[in-house]
Amino acid sequence: MKQIIRLLTVALLLMTTTSYSIAQNTGITASPEQQNSKTQWWQDARFGMFIHWGVYSSPGRGEWLMYQEHIPFSEYALLANQFNPQKYNPKDWVAKAKAAGMKYIILTTRHHDGFCLFDSKVSDFTAPKTGAKRDLIKEFADACHEAGMRMGFYYSLKDWHFPGVLPEGAPTNPHTMKLLADQAREQIRELLTNYGKVDILWFDGLTVDGPKSWHSKELLAMARKLQPNILINDRSGLPGDFATPENKVIANSRPWESCYTMNRTWGYAPNDRNYKPVAEIIRLLASCASKNGNFLLNVSPDGEGTLPTEQTETLKKIGDWIRVNGKAIYGAGPSPVVAPNLGMTSRVGDKVYLLIQRWPGSTVPIAWCGSEVKSARLLSTGQFARIEQKGDRVWLHDLPEASPDPYLCVIELTFKGEPKGTEPPYK
Ligand code: GLC
């Protein structure tokens, strides 16, 4: 009897999961709860890698080269014949992202110059049809899938290699607009059909023509039909699933992700030496997590596919930090207890993390604590502090005189019950 009941339960379970996935595949609009569960993995992830890579990576003067140096397409096209990245090894990119604590990677499948790293039936300006003679996106997708790394495709709508698209900023003539929109639709279809599971579609390069001319609504509907769980950003001119502030942290009530360069250029530019210090990058990551947002950090491989040494070094250092302090980042959000005297705070369940930018010495004072602090522990050394609490003021004693972390020192506070703050007169 027990056996029969067990079998029936399994059958029932199977039926419900199947009908659920059928419902999902029909492209029916997601309910807010479904929407939340769809973005949950991404919001928990908090940290991703952005990769700008294309034919512009060989000359190494940034990804806007064609436009900024006013290069006619006939001349720019020669770069594609030379683009034959012998050292391209996406497994290495994925391994580096993983070791840095990044949970997803967004790669430019095509930037504003229109050059596709993927095979496309509707364009000849592609890696397989020029110097490289291979589908570079296929290799990237395989590397991500093999390593269980979530994968996203950046796709620029604008395409400078189309006659009449440059100069920037003016409305496109209707004939060209139709060709461009048709091309975008077909290429998005190719990208979301030929490379297995795609987790994120990251649009960019909407022209002044706006989402109507690009048929963004239809593009998004098609994308969701082809990849039911895909997350789509807001740069097709429609809100999509998340907002994308660029080189700034702007909190939003909806899911958001700040993308940042490591130096000041997205594409490979060896002469741009304006690298942000590791401490600053970690501060930005923590700042996003503490405000409920994601942080997408860019790397720029050279024309051969190799990451610059400075970038590899920075990734390693971030990884070292996150292995010790990741609890304050993954799945973290804003904390009701704030510490404006110390830096930032984040919260995961009953834990509050002090992300200390200004280490005060062997006693760390906290204020505006509305509930009792049970324990306080330095994540970097595991040392527990001696706690003194008077009302909403708390002192953590017997800690090191100098910050034990070179970048951002984290103290984990465990509260008796729910962490609560009292209202500070300022934030
Ligand atoms: C801007 C730039 C582009 C870069 C992107 C990253 O749109 O035009 O070069 O890829 O930002 O967010």
XYZ file of C-alpha atoms and ligand atoms in Angstrom:
439
model
C 0.000 0.000 0.000
C 2.765 2.367 1.069
C 4.531 1.587 -2.193
C 1.416 2.516 -4.212
C 0.954 5.794 -2.336
C 4.602 6.660 -2.936
C 4.258 5.896 -6.668
C 1.100 7.991 -6.904
C 2.796 10.924 -5.165
C 5.739 10.774 -7.555
C 3.380 10.654 -10.554
C 1.433 13.640 -9.219
C 4.627 15.586 -8.661
C 5.831 14.831 -12.177
C 2.495 15.954 -13.627
C 2.581 19.286 -11.812
C 6.189 20.041 -12.770
C 5.506 19.185 -16.415
C 2.405 21.354 -16.640
C 4.344 24.144 -14.945
C 7.099 24.022 -17.545
C 4.546 23.840 -20.354
C 2.868 26.971 -18.944
C 6.251 28.643 -18.797
C 7.092 27.783 -22.379
C 3.960 29.353 -23.767
C 5.429 32.775 -23.007
C 2.556 33.773 -20.679
C 3.510 36.898 -18.746
C 5.089 36.071 -15.417
C 3.287 36.959 -12.174
C 5.237 39.187 -9.733
C 6.079 36.083 -7.639
C 7.373 34.238 -10.703
C 9.272 37.351 -11.683
C 10.916 37.435 -8.249
C 11.852 33.804 -8.352
C 13.248 34.377 -11.836
C 15.638 37.122 -10.730
C 16.433 35.510 -7.354
C 19.573 33.641 -8.424
C 20.854 36.797 -10.070
C 20.139 39.007 -7.060
C 21.815 36.479 -4.764
C 24.814 36.353 -7.112
C 25.542 40.083 -6.722
C 28.782 39.936 -8.730
C 29.398 39.343 -12.432
C 32.083 39.763 -15.085
C 31.594 41.946 -18.151
C 33.855 41.247 -21.147
C 34.339 43.714 -24.003
C 36.048 41.935 -26.837
C 35.953 42.340 -30.612
C 38.061 43.387 -33.610
C 38.712 46.727 -31.861
C 40.711 44.796 -29.242
C 43.631 44.362 -31.685
C 44.494 48.047 -32.224
C 43.814 48.557 -28.500
C 42.324 52.026 -28.516
C 38.928 51.207 -27.065
C 35.681 49.901 -28.542
C 34.551 53.245 -30.005
C 37.586 53.386 -32.332
C 35.666 53.227 -35.636
C 33.494 56.170 -34.695
C 36.007 58.217 -32.719
C 38.725 57.986 -35.383
C 36.169 58.320 -38.196
C 37.399 55.161 -39.919
C 35.465 54.263 -43.091
C 34.059 50.755 -43.008
C 36.215 49.610 -45.962
C 39.291 50.341 -43.839
C 37.836 49.105 -40.537
C 36.840 45.808 -42.179
C 40.531 44.967 -42.608
C 40.785 44.627 -38.837
C 38.386 41.701 -39.045
C 40.694 39.880 -41.430
C 43.540 40.288 -38.970
C 41.450 39.297 -35.942
C 42.561 35.708 -35.426
C 42.905 35.214 -31.664
C 45.323 32.316 -31.298
C 45.404 32.510 -27.514
C 41.638 32.603 -27.100
C 40.757 30.272 -24.259
C 37.346 31.061 -22.779
C 37.857 28.309 -20.192
C 40.569 30.515 -18.728
C 38.213 33.530 -18.605
C 35.590 31.424 -16.860
C 38.146 30.060 -14.381
C 39.358 33.579 -13.607
C 35.822 34.849 -13.103
C 35.043 31.913 -10.815
C 38.184 32.426 -8.772
C 37.284 36.115 -8.394
C 33.908 35.106 -6.927
C 31.912 36.193 -9.974
C 28.745 34.220 -10.593
C 27.932 35.176 -14.188
C 29.662 36.514 -17.290
C 28.316 38.880 -19.945
C 30.264 38.886 -23.214
C 29.885 41.357 -26.086
C 28.610 39.114 -28.870
C 28.494 42.221 -31.046
C 29.401 45.817 -30.260
C 28.439 49.064 -32.034
C 30.794 48.319 -34.962
C 28.498 45.429 -35.915
C 31.223 42.761 -35.823
C 29.754 39.465 -34.605
C 31.823 37.007 -32.607
C 29.160 34.453 -33.570
C 28.051 32.807 -36.773
C 25.215 34.689 -38.414
C 23.257 33.920 -41.553
C 22.330 37.590 -41.936
C 25.787 39.202 -41.777
C 29.185 38.635 -43.379
C 30.950 40.761 -40.772
C 31.456 37.865 -38.376
C 34.348 35.942 -36.828
C 33.614 32.689 -38.708
C 33.543 34.533 -42.073
C 36.699 36.625 -41.501
C 40.195 36.167 -39.995
C 39.296 33.928 -37.028
C 37.268 31.476 -39.132
C 35.610 30.126 -35.977
C 32.510 30.745 -33.930
C 33.998 32.364 -30.841
C 30.652 32.485 -29.038
C 30.205 28.734 -29.416
C 33.515 28.182 -27.600
C 32.544 30.683 -24.923
C 29.123 29.108 -24.392
C 30.643 25.635 -24.131
C 33.164 26.863 -21.553
C 30.433 28.478 -19.437
C 28.104 25.507 -19.603
C 30.876 23.066 -18.796
C 31.878 25.051 -15.705
C 28.300 25.757 -14.571
C 28.873 29.478 -15.025
C 25.756 31.555 -15.771
C 26.117 33.172 -19.179
C 24.840 36.399 -20.676
C 25.020 37.918 -24.158
C 25.612 41.634 -24.660
C 24.134 42.729 -27.985
C 24.417 46.223 -29.422
C 21.408 47.210 -31.470
C 23.196 49.915 -33.371
C 25.492 48.774 -36.116
C 27.944 51.296 -37.559
C 28.957 49.024 -40.421
C 25.559 49.636 -41.983
C 25.680 52.416 -44.591
C 23.987 55.549 -43.278
C 24.062 54.698 -39.550
C 26.991 57.009 -38.823
C 27.160 59.851 -37.902
C 25.604 59.116 -34.513
C 22.611 60.857 -33.050
C 20.426 61.483 -36.086
C 17.290 59.432 -36.827
C 18.015 56.522 -39.137
C 16.363 56.616 -42.546
C 13.308 54.324 -42.631
C 14.754 51.885 -45.149
C 17.967 51.372 -43.162
C 15.965 51.228 -39.930
C 13.982 48.288 -41.286
C 17.146 46.478 -42.352
C 18.697 47.071 -38.940
C 15.643 45.922 -37.009
C 15.298 42.813 -39.208
C 18.955 42.002 -38.665
C 18.657 42.461 -34.886
C 15.626 40.160 -34.742
C 17.352 37.428 -36.718
C 20.594 37.706 -34.766
C 18.860 37.646 -31.389
C 17.041 34.562 -32.636
C 20.359 32.985 -33.631
C 22.002 33.849 -30.329
C 19.150 32.458 -28.283
C 18.733 29.330 -30.407
C 22.231 28.117 -31.225
C 24.129 28.227 -27.928
C 22.079 26.305 -25.367
C 20.883 27.998 -22.221
C 21.387 31.756 -22.103
C 20.755 33.353 -18.716
C 20.902 37.047 -19.571
C 20.327 39.222 -22.632
C 22.132 42.526 -22.218
C 21.011 45.052 -24.825
C 22.915 48.236 -25.569
C 23.154 50.874 -28.271
C 19.527 51.880 -28.711
C 19.492 54.699 -31.262
C 17.395 57.869 -31.060
C 14.826 56.028 -33.170
C 13.557 54.479 -29.929
C 12.057 51.098 -28.951
C 9.148 51.323 -31.434
C 11.434 51.468 -34.454
C 13.493 48.605 -33.072
C 10.329 46.562 -32.315
C 11.738 46.055 -28.840
C 8.470 44.652 -27.519
C 8.494 41.893 -30.118
C 12.215 41.294 -29.568
C 11.668 40.761 -25.854
C 8.673 38.501 -26.421
C 10.692 36.384 -28.837
C 13.636 36.217 -26.426
C 11.397 35.038 -23.585
C 9.799 32.431 -25.796
C 13.170 31.039 -26.858
C 14.681 31.185 -23.361
C 11.800 31.209 -20.836
C 13.944 32.072 -17.807
C 16.133 34.672 -19.454
C 16.714 38.004 -17.704
C 16.724 41.057 -19.957
C 18.171 44.467 -19.154
C 16.579 47.868 -19.768
C 18.596 49.105 -22.733
C 16.209 48.063 -25.488
C 14.180 51.082 -24.408
C 11.805 48.910 -22.340
C 12.187 48.334 -18.596
C 12.983 44.595 -18.896
C 14.003 42.819 -15.701
C 16.698 45.132 -14.371
C 18.167 48.617 -14.579
C 21.762 49.267 -15.663
C 23.416 52.386 -14.242
C 26.847 52.841 -15.820
C 29.993 53.712 -13.866
C 27.850 54.837 -10.973
C 25.942 53.224 -8.129
C 22.302 54.257 -8.272
C 19.938 52.297 -6.071
C 16.537 51.516 -7.522
C 13.384 49.931 -6.172
C 13.540 47.406 -9.007
C 16.451 44.983 -9.552
C 19.545 46.822 -10.765
C 23.148 46.264 -11.730
C 25.951 48.832 -11.899
C 28.516 48.126 -14.580
C 32.008 49.481 -14.101
C 35.275 49.643 -15.999
C 38.510 48.668 -14.190
C 40.362 51.548 -15.825
C 38.381 54.034 -17.910
C 37.851 52.069 -21.113
C 35.575 49.113 -21.813
C 37.552 47.674 -24.744
C 41.285 46.845 -24.612
C 43.357 50.014 -24.201
C 46.841 49.254 -22.830
C 47.695 52.936 -22.583
C 44.791 53.648 -20.269
C 46.627 53.242 -16.973
C 43.842 54.731 -14.867
C 43.206 51.559 -12.923
C 41.011 51.742 -9.855
C 42.744 50.409 -6.756
C 41.530 46.984 -5.604
C 40.157 48.557 -2.416
C 37.999 50.878 -4.519
C 36.636 48.009 -6.604
C 35.801 46.019 -3.480
C 34.173 49.113 -1.987
C 31.990 49.431 -5.105
C 30.978 45.772 -4.927
C 30.056 46.155 -1.253
C 28.270 49.403 -1.955
C 26.055 47.699 -4.556
C 25.289 44.689 -2.323
C 24.482 46.926 0.645
C 21.990 48.843 -1.520
C 20.368 45.726 -2.982
C 22.136 45.865 -6.347
C 24.555 43.877 -8.475
C 28.053 44.812 -9.573
C 29.255 43.960 -13.080
C 32.995 44.470 -13.430
C 34.496 44.799 -16.885
C 37.641 43.176 -18.244
C 39.132 43.856 -21.657
C 41.098 41.031 -23.294
C 43.578 41.980 -26.022
C 43.204 40.971 -29.680
C 44.650 37.538 -28.912
C 42.128 36.917 -26.153
C 44.526 37.407 -23.246
C 43.525 39.412 -20.192
C 45.926 42.229 -19.262
C 48.146 41.345 -16.277
C 46.790 44.217 -14.143
C 43.260 42.891 -14.603
C 44.218 39.302 -13.810
C 46.029 40.489 -10.677
C 43.046 42.552 -9.566
C 40.692 39.605 -10.105
C 42.932 37.416 -7.960
C 42.952 39.923 -5.122
C 39.173 40.348 -5.252
C 38.906 36.535 -5.113
C 41.135 36.396 -2.018
C 38.945 38.986 -0.334
C 35.648 37.418 -1.302
C 36.622 33.913 -0.208
C 36.939 35.318 3.323
C 34.212 37.963 3.234
C 31.697 36.682 0.674
C 29.065 36.161 3.386
C 28.620 39.929 3.458
C 28.000 40.041 -0.311
C 26.159 36.975 -1.660
C 22.440 37.109 -1.004
C 22.979 40.303 0.956
C 20.803 43.400 0.984
C 20.373 46.614 2.960
C 20.686 46.474 6.732
C 18.328 48.183 9.176
C 21.380 48.888 11.347
C 23.587 51.535 9.769
C 27.125 52.587 10.707
C 27.897 55.925 9.072
C 30.939 56.330 11.324
C 32.516 53.150 9.942
C 31.369 52.697 6.341
C 28.689 50.432 4.926
C 26.462 47.669 6.302
C 24.729 44.742 4.653
C 22.360 42.123 5.971
C 21.692 38.420 5.427
C 18.965 36.969 7.701
C 19.858 37.567 11.352
C 23.382 38.702 10.484
C 24.491 42.244 9.875
C 27.865 42.880 8.283
C 29.886 45.977 9.071
C 31.963 46.772 5.989
C 34.483 49.023 7.654
C 36.207 51.652 5.514
C 37.412 53.741 8.476
C 38.879 51.358 11.043
C 38.562 53.111 14.410
C 41.083 51.074 16.473
C 40.759 48.295 19.037
C 37.239 49.396 19.982
C 34.627 49.619 17.248
C 31.642 51.785 18.259
C 28.228 51.222 16.689
C 25.123 53.273 17.295
C 21.447 53.087 16.396
C 21.150 49.395 17.301
C 17.524 48.560 18.083
C 18.086 44.958 19.167
C 20.638 43.013 21.166
C 23.944 42.041 19.583
C 24.736 38.452 20.593
C 28.156 38.097 19.009
C 30.613 39.954 16.792
C 33.272 38.221 14.736
C 36.000 39.436 12.411
C 35.624 37.497 9.173
C 39.305 37.883 8.270
C 40.704 36.214 11.422
C 37.684 34.613 13.063
C 38.356 36.587 16.266
C 35.342 37.378 18.441
C 35.018 40.817 20.028
C 33.951 41.522 23.611
C 30.556 43.241 23.434
C 29.326 46.110 25.564
C 25.819 47.421 24.850
C 23.982 50.348 26.436
C 20.608 50.969 24.837
C 21.178 51.549 21.167
C 24.948 52.090 21.585
C 27.286 49.124 21.189
C 31.066 48.830 21.596
C 33.090 45.960 20.189
C 36.231 45.649 22.311
C 39.583 43.834 22.193
C 39.960 44.081 18.427
C 43.254 44.809 16.611
C 44.519 48.396 16.680
C 44.924 48.467 12.871
C 42.514 47.047 10.301
C 43.346 43.370 9.773
C 42.190 43.582 6.142
C 44.069 45.670 3.554
C 40.919 46.404 1.540
C 37.706 46.346 3.505
C 37.421 44.777 6.927
C 34.199 42.938 7.729
C 32.688 42.249 11.137
C 29.759 39.872 11.349
C 27.159 40.792 13.961
C 24.717 38.149 15.117
C 21.581 39.527 16.738
C 19.255 38.044 19.246
C 16.275 37.689 16.917
C 15.735 40.141 14.134
C 18.323 42.898 13.665
C 16.649 46.243 14.205
C 17.879 49.782 14.007
C 16.763 52.857 15.857
C 16.226 55.919 13.699
C 19.425 57.937 13.346
C 19.034 61.710 12.919
C 20.956 61.397 9.637
C 21.994 58.578 7.262
C 28.065 52.433 -23.391
C 29.184 52.456 -24.397
C 29.710 51.125 -24.702
C 29.799 50.137 -23.571
C 28.606 50.222 -22.669
C 28.743 49.413 -21.395
O 26.863 52.192 -23.956
O 28.772 53.049 -25.593
O 30.906 51.221 -25.384
O 29.796 48.909 -24.118
O 28.282 51.509 -22.348
O 27.692 49.639 -20.524
